[in-house]
């Protein structure tokens, strides 16, 4: 899926649900979110059970982690990744440029930054923090486009 399509999809979802909060988007879209103890490593996964999509989040996550993990799993949902996608794993939180995991991360960032004006924040770091984006995902943000040439 092209980056442009991912961005458009994320924007459409925010527009239709009226929120950038991944958990609230699940409510609005009737995507069940379950909480389970997934152990030390796994933070979240996306499952399709009898053709009904669901997102499972670890009870060991912080609220911050749950929010972006949910955004990542929504990426798998809306990019229609039907095969087995990797679980979001603590040891696997990094920037990658290809494949389903990269697309899910791109969607997460596009969704959580949709409509945000970078000029409202003094630094990139502040913006990311305010929008709940973890620092490892910083490189997915399309700064140039968001700021229309304003350089930090
Ligand atoms: Zn994933």
PDB file of C-alpha atoms and ligand atoms in Angstrom:
ATOM      1  CA  UNK A   1       0.000   0.000   0.000  1.00  0.00           C
ATOM      2  CA  UNK A   2       1.393   3.375  -0.991  1.00  0.00           C
ATOM      3  CA  UNK A   3       2.269   5.881   1.695  1.00  0.00           C
ATOM      4  CA  UNK A   4      -0.097   8.356   0.090  1.00  0.00           C
ATOM      5  CA  UNK A   5      -2.983   5.864   0.387  1.00  0.00           C
ATOM      6  CA  UNK A   6      -2.123   5.120   4.004  1.00  0.00           C
ATOM      7  CA  UNK A   7      -2.178   8.811   4.818  1.00  0.00           C
ATOM      8  CA  UNK A   8      -5.483   9.305   3.035  1.00  0.00           C
ATOM      9  CA  UNK A   9      -7.015   6.324   4.834  1.00  0.00           C
ATOM     10  CA  UNK A  10      -5.806   7.565   8.229  1.00  0.00           C
ATOM     11  CA  UNK A  11      -7.250  10.990   7.531  1.00  0.00           C
ATOM     12  CA  UNK A  12     -10.573   9.495   6.450  1.00  0.00           C
ATOM     13  CA  UNK A  13     -10.789   7.459   9.655  1.00  0.00           C
ATOM     14  CA  UNK A  14     -10.086  10.512  11.826  1.00  0.00           C
ATOM     15  CA  UNK A  15     -12.577  12.579   9.848  1.00  0.00           C
ATOM     16  CA  UNK A  16     -15.333   9.975  10.148  1.00  0.00           C
ATOM     17  CA  UNK A  17     -14.846   9.156  13.813  1.00  0.00           C
ATOM     18  CA  UNK A  18     -13.963  12.683  14.955  1.00  0.00           C
ATOM     19  CA  UNK A  19     -10.991  11.509  17.026  1.00  0.00           C
ATOM     20  CA  UNK A  20      -7.283  10.695  16.695  1.00  0.00           C
ATOM     21  CA  UNK A  21      -7.390   8.441  19.745  1.00  0.00           C
ATOM     22  CA  UNK A  22      -6.926   4.849  18.505  1.00  0.00           C
ATOM     23  CA  UNK A  23      -8.930   3.353  21.390  1.00  0.00           C
ATOM     24  CA  UNK A  24     -11.883   5.672  20.715  1.00  0.00           C
ATOM     25  CA  UNK A  25     -11.632   4.894  17.011  1.00  0.00           C
ATOM     26  CA  UNK A  26     -12.064   1.198  17.845  1.00  0.00           C
ATOM     27  CA  UNK A  27     -15.217   2.043  19.782  1.00  0.00           C
ATOM     28  CA  UNK A  28     -16.586   4.167  16.965  1.00  0.00           C
ATOM     29  CA  UNK A  29     -15.742   1.529  14.355  1.00  0.00           C
ATOM     30  CA  UNK A  30     -17.010  -1.352  16.514  1.00  0.00           C
ATOM     31  CA  UNK A  31     -13.676  -3.094  16.538  1.00  0.00           C
ATOM     32  CA  UNK A  32     -13.517  -5.043  19.798  1.00  0.00           C
ATOM     33  CA  UNK A  33     -10.453  -4.380  21.942  1.00  0.00           C
ATOM     34  CA  UNK A  34      -9.476  -7.121  24.378  1.00  0.00           C
ATOM     35  CA  UNK A  35      -6.943  -6.979  27.174  1.00  0.00           C
ATOM     36  CA  UNK A  36      -4.926 -10.016  28.060  1.00  0.00           C
ATOM     37  CA  UNK A  37      -1.661 -10.826  29.775  1.00  0.00           C
ATOM     38  CA  UNK A  38       0.592 -11.372  26.767  1.00  0.00           C
ATOM     39  CA  UNK A  39       3.783 -11.923  28.740  1.00  0.00           C
ATOM     40  CA  UNK A  40       6.974  -9.898  28.897  1.00  0.00           C
ATOM     41  CA  UNK A  41       7.536  -9.249  25.216  1.00  0.00           C
ATOM     42  CA  UNK A  42       4.287  -9.008  23.271  1.00  0.00           C
ATOM     43  CA  UNK A  43       2.450  -5.703  23.468  1.00  0.00           C
ATOM     44  CA  UNK A  44      -0.418  -6.230  21.054  1.00  0.00           C
ATOM     45  CA  UNK A  45      -1.747  -8.149  18.099  1.00  0.00           C
ATOM     46  CA  UNK A  46      -4.483  -7.959  15.512  1.00  0.00           C
ATOM     47  CA  UNK A  47      -6.647 -11.008  14.983  1.00  0.00           C
ATOM     48  CA  UNK A  48      -9.518 -11.984  12.764  1.00  0.00           C
ATOM     49  CA  UNK A  49     -11.750 -14.455  14.544  1.00  0.00           C
ATOM     50  CA  UNK A  50     -14.534 -15.881  12.410  1.00  0.00           C
ATOM     51  CA  UNK A  51     -14.140 -12.917  10.067  1.00  0.00           C
ATOM     52  CA  UNK A  52     -14.573 -10.470  12.930  1.00  0.00           C
ATOM     53  CA  UNK A  53     -11.516  -8.283  13.475  1.00  0.00           C
ATOM     54  CA  UNK A  54     -10.277  -7.683  16.982  1.00  0.00           C
ATOM     55  CA  UNK A  55      -7.325  -6.036  18.675  1.00  0.00           C
ATOM     56  CA  UNK A  56      -5.694  -7.536  21.720  1.00  0.00           C
ATOM     57  CA  UNK A  57      -3.588  -5.355  24.010  1.00  0.00           C
ATOM     58  CA  UNK A  58      -1.365  -6.507  26.833  1.00  0.00           C
ATOM     59  CA  UNK A  59      -2.420  -5.773  30.388  1.00  0.00           C
ATOM     60  CA  UNK A  60       1.271  -5.122  31.058  1.00  0.00           C
ATOM     61  CA  UNK A  61       1.325  -2.050  28.803  1.00  0.00           C
ATOM     62  CA  UNK A  62       1.261   1.464  30.147  1.00  0.00           C
ATOM     63  CA  UNK A  63      -1.557   3.686  28.910  1.00  0.00           C
ATOM     64  CA  UNK A  64       0.904   5.385  26.557  1.00  0.00           C
ATOM     65  CA  UNK A  65       1.953   1.994  25.145  1.00  0.00           C
ATOM     66  CA  UNK A  66      -1.621   0.812  24.771  1.00  0.00           C
ATOM     67  CA  UNK A  67      -2.579   3.870  22.776  1.00  0.00           C
ATOM     68  CA  UNK A  68       0.146   3.645  20.161  1.00  0.00           C
ATOM     69  CA  UNK A  69       0.001  -0.171  20.072  1.00  0.00           C
ATOM     70  CA  UNK A  70      -3.678   0.137  19.272  1.00  0.00           C
ATOM     71  CA  UNK A  71      -2.837   2.664  16.531  1.00  0.00           C
ATOM     72  CA  UNK A  72      -0.335   0.203  15.052  1.00  0.00           C
ATOM     73  CA  UNK A  73      -2.886  -2.624  15.068  1.00  0.00           C
ATOM     74  CA  UNK A  74      -5.466  -0.334  13.470  1.00  0.00           C
ATOM     75  CA  UNK A  75      -2.884   0.049  10.708  1.00  0.00           C
ATOM     76  CA  UNK A  76      -3.052  -3.695  10.047  1.00  0.00           C
ATOM     77  CA  UNK A  77      -6.827  -3.451  10.122  1.00  0.00           C
ATOM     78  CA  UNK A  78      -7.232  -0.556   7.705  1.00  0.00           C
ATOM     79  CA  UNK A  79      -4.394  -1.611   5.401  1.00  0.00           C
ATOM     80  CA  UNK A  80      -6.242  -4.929   5.195  1.00  0.00           C
ATOM     81  CA  UNK A  81      -3.336  -7.122   6.177  1.00  0.00           C
ATOM     82  CA  UNK A  82      -5.003 -10.479   6.101  1.00  0.00           C
ATOM     83  CA  UNK A  83      -2.082 -12.813   6.610  1.00  0.00           C
ATOM     84  CA  UNK A  84      -0.401 -13.396   9.895  1.00  0.00           C
ATOM     85  CA  UNK A  85       1.101 -10.149  11.012  1.00  0.00           C
ATOM     86  CA  UNK A  86       3.785 -10.010  13.622  1.00  0.00           C
ATOM     87  CA  UNK A  87       2.821  -9.268  17.150  1.00  0.00           C
ATOM     88  CA  UNK A  88       3.994  -5.881  18.276  1.00  0.00           C
ATOM     89  CA  UNK A  89       6.976  -6.916  20.301  1.00  0.00           C
ATOM     90  CA  UNK A  90       9.031  -4.958  22.820  1.00  0.00           C
ATOM     91  CA  UNK A  91      12.262  -6.112  21.194  1.00  0.00           C
ATOM     92  CA  UNK A  92      10.966  -5.170  17.758  1.00  0.00           C
ATOM     93  CA  UNK A  93      10.118  -1.504  18.209  1.00  0.00           C
ATOM     94  CA  UNK A  94      12.166   0.086  15.489  1.00  0.00           C
ATOM     95  CA  UNK A  95      12.060   1.890  12.211  1.00  0.00           C
ATOM     96  CA  UNK A  96      11.677  -0.335   9.174  1.00  0.00           C
ATOM     97  CA  UNK A  97      10.966   0.733   5.640  1.00  0.00           C
ATOM     98  CA  UNK A  98       9.179  -2.226   4.113  1.00  0.00           C
ATOM     99  CA  UNK A  99       6.416  -4.695   4.664  1.00  0.00           C
ATOM    100  CA  UNK A 100       3.316  -4.903   6.779  1.00  0.00           C
ATOM    101  CA  UNK A 101       4.982  -3.772  10.003  1.00  0.00           C
ATOM    102  CA  UNK A 102       6.277  -0.612   8.338  1.00  0.00           C
ATOM    103  CA  UNK A 103       2.826   0.100   6.900  1.00  0.00           C
ATOM    104  CA  UNK A 104       1.178  -0.370  10.285  1.00  0.00           C
ATOM    105  CA  UNK A 105       3.687   2.041  11.827  1.00  0.00           C
ATOM    106  CA  UNK A 106       3.113   4.575   9.053  1.00  0.00           C
ATOM    107  CA  UNK A 107      -0.616   4.376   9.630  1.00  0.00           C
ATOM    108  CA  UNK A 108      -0.166   4.769  13.393  1.00  0.00           C
ATOM    109  CA  UNK A 109       1.860   7.949  12.946  1.00  0.00           C
ATOM    110  CA  UNK A 110      -0.352   9.391  10.188  1.00  0.00           C
ATOM    111  CA  UNK A 111      -3.429   8.726  12.311  1.00  0.00           C
ATOM    112  CA  UNK A 112      -2.110  10.168  15.539  1.00  0.00           C
ATOM    113  CA  UNK A 113      -0.672  13.256  13.816  1.00  0.00           C
ATOM    114  CA  UNK A 114      -3.607  13.906  11.488  1.00  0.00           C
ATOM    115  CA  UNK A 115      -4.549  17.574  11.444  1.00  0.00           C
ATOM    116  CA  UNK A 116      -1.890  18.503  13.990  1.00  0.00           C
ATOM    117  CA  UNK A 117      -0.191  21.810  13.339  1.00  0.00           C
ATOM    118  CA  UNK A 118       3.536  21.552  14.089  1.00  0.00           C
ATOM    119  CA  UNK A 119       3.646  25.301  14.634  1.00  0.00           C
ATOM    120  CA  UNK A 120       1.687  24.785  17.845  1.00  0.00           C
ATOM    121  CA  UNK A 121       4.733  23.082  19.365  1.00  0.00           C
ATOM    122  CA  UNK A 122       8.172  24.397  20.071  1.00  0.00           C
ATOM    123  CA  UNK A 123      10.046  21.221  19.264  1.00  0.00           C
ATOM    124  CA  UNK A 124       9.508  17.995  17.407  1.00  0.00           C
ATOM    125  CA  UNK A 125       9.966  16.109  20.658  1.00  0.00           C
ATOM    126  CA  UNK A 126       7.148  18.069  22.317  1.00  0.00           C
ATOM    127  CA  UNK A 127       4.844  17.431  19.409  1.00  0.00           C
ATOM    128  CA  UNK A 128       5.547  13.699  19.424  1.00  0.00           C
ATOM    129  CA  UNK A 129       5.010  13.513  23.150  1.00  0.00           C
ATOM    130  CA  UNK A 130       1.757  15.476  23.034  1.00  0.00           C
ATOM    131  CA  UNK A 131       0.433  13.189  20.298  1.00  0.00           C
ATOM    132  CA  UNK A 132       1.531   9.974  22.013  1.00  0.00           C
ATOM    133  CA  UNK A 133       4.090   8.946  19.378  1.00  0.00           C
ATOM    134  CA  UNK A 134       7.028   6.958  20.746  1.00  0.00           C
ATOM    135  CA  UNK A 135      10.478   8.241  19.787  1.00  0.00           C
ATOM    136  CA  UNK A 136      11.402   5.079  17.872  1.00  0.00           C
ATOM    137  CA  UNK A 137       8.602   5.948  15.413  1.00  0.00           C
ATOM    138  CA  UNK A 138       9.721   9.531  14.881  1.00  0.00           C
ATOM    139  CA  UNK A 139      11.115   8.826  11.427  1.00  0.00           C
ATOM    140  CA  UNK A 140       7.693   7.841  10.107  1.00  0.00           C
ATOM    141  CA  UNK A 141       6.433  11.378  10.525  1.00  0.00           C
ATOM    142  CA  UNK A 142       6.356  13.352   7.310  1.00  0.00           C
ATOM    143  CA  UNK A 143       7.729  16.568   8.767  1.00  0.00           C
ATOM    144  CA  UNK A 144       8.335  18.343   5.523  1.00  0.00           C
ATOM    145  CA  UNK A 145       4.766  18.006   4.476  1.00  0.00           C
ATOM    146  CA  UNK A 146       3.321  18.785   7.919  1.00  0.00           C
ATOM    147  CA  UNK A 147       5.278  21.962   8.290  1.00  0.00           C
ATOM    148  CA  UNK A 148       5.135  23.122   4.670  1.00  0.00           C
ATOM    149  CA  UNK A 149       8.771  23.967   4.685  1.00  0.00           C
ATOM    150  CA  UNK A 150       9.086  25.233   8.251  1.00  0.00           C
ATOM    151  CA  UNK A 151      12.359  23.853   9.505  1.00  0.00           C
ATOM    152  CA  UNK A 152      13.026  23.033  13.131  1.00  0.00           C
TER     153      UNK A 152
HETATM  154 ZN1  LIG B   1       2.282  -5.240  13.612  1.00  0.00          ZN
END
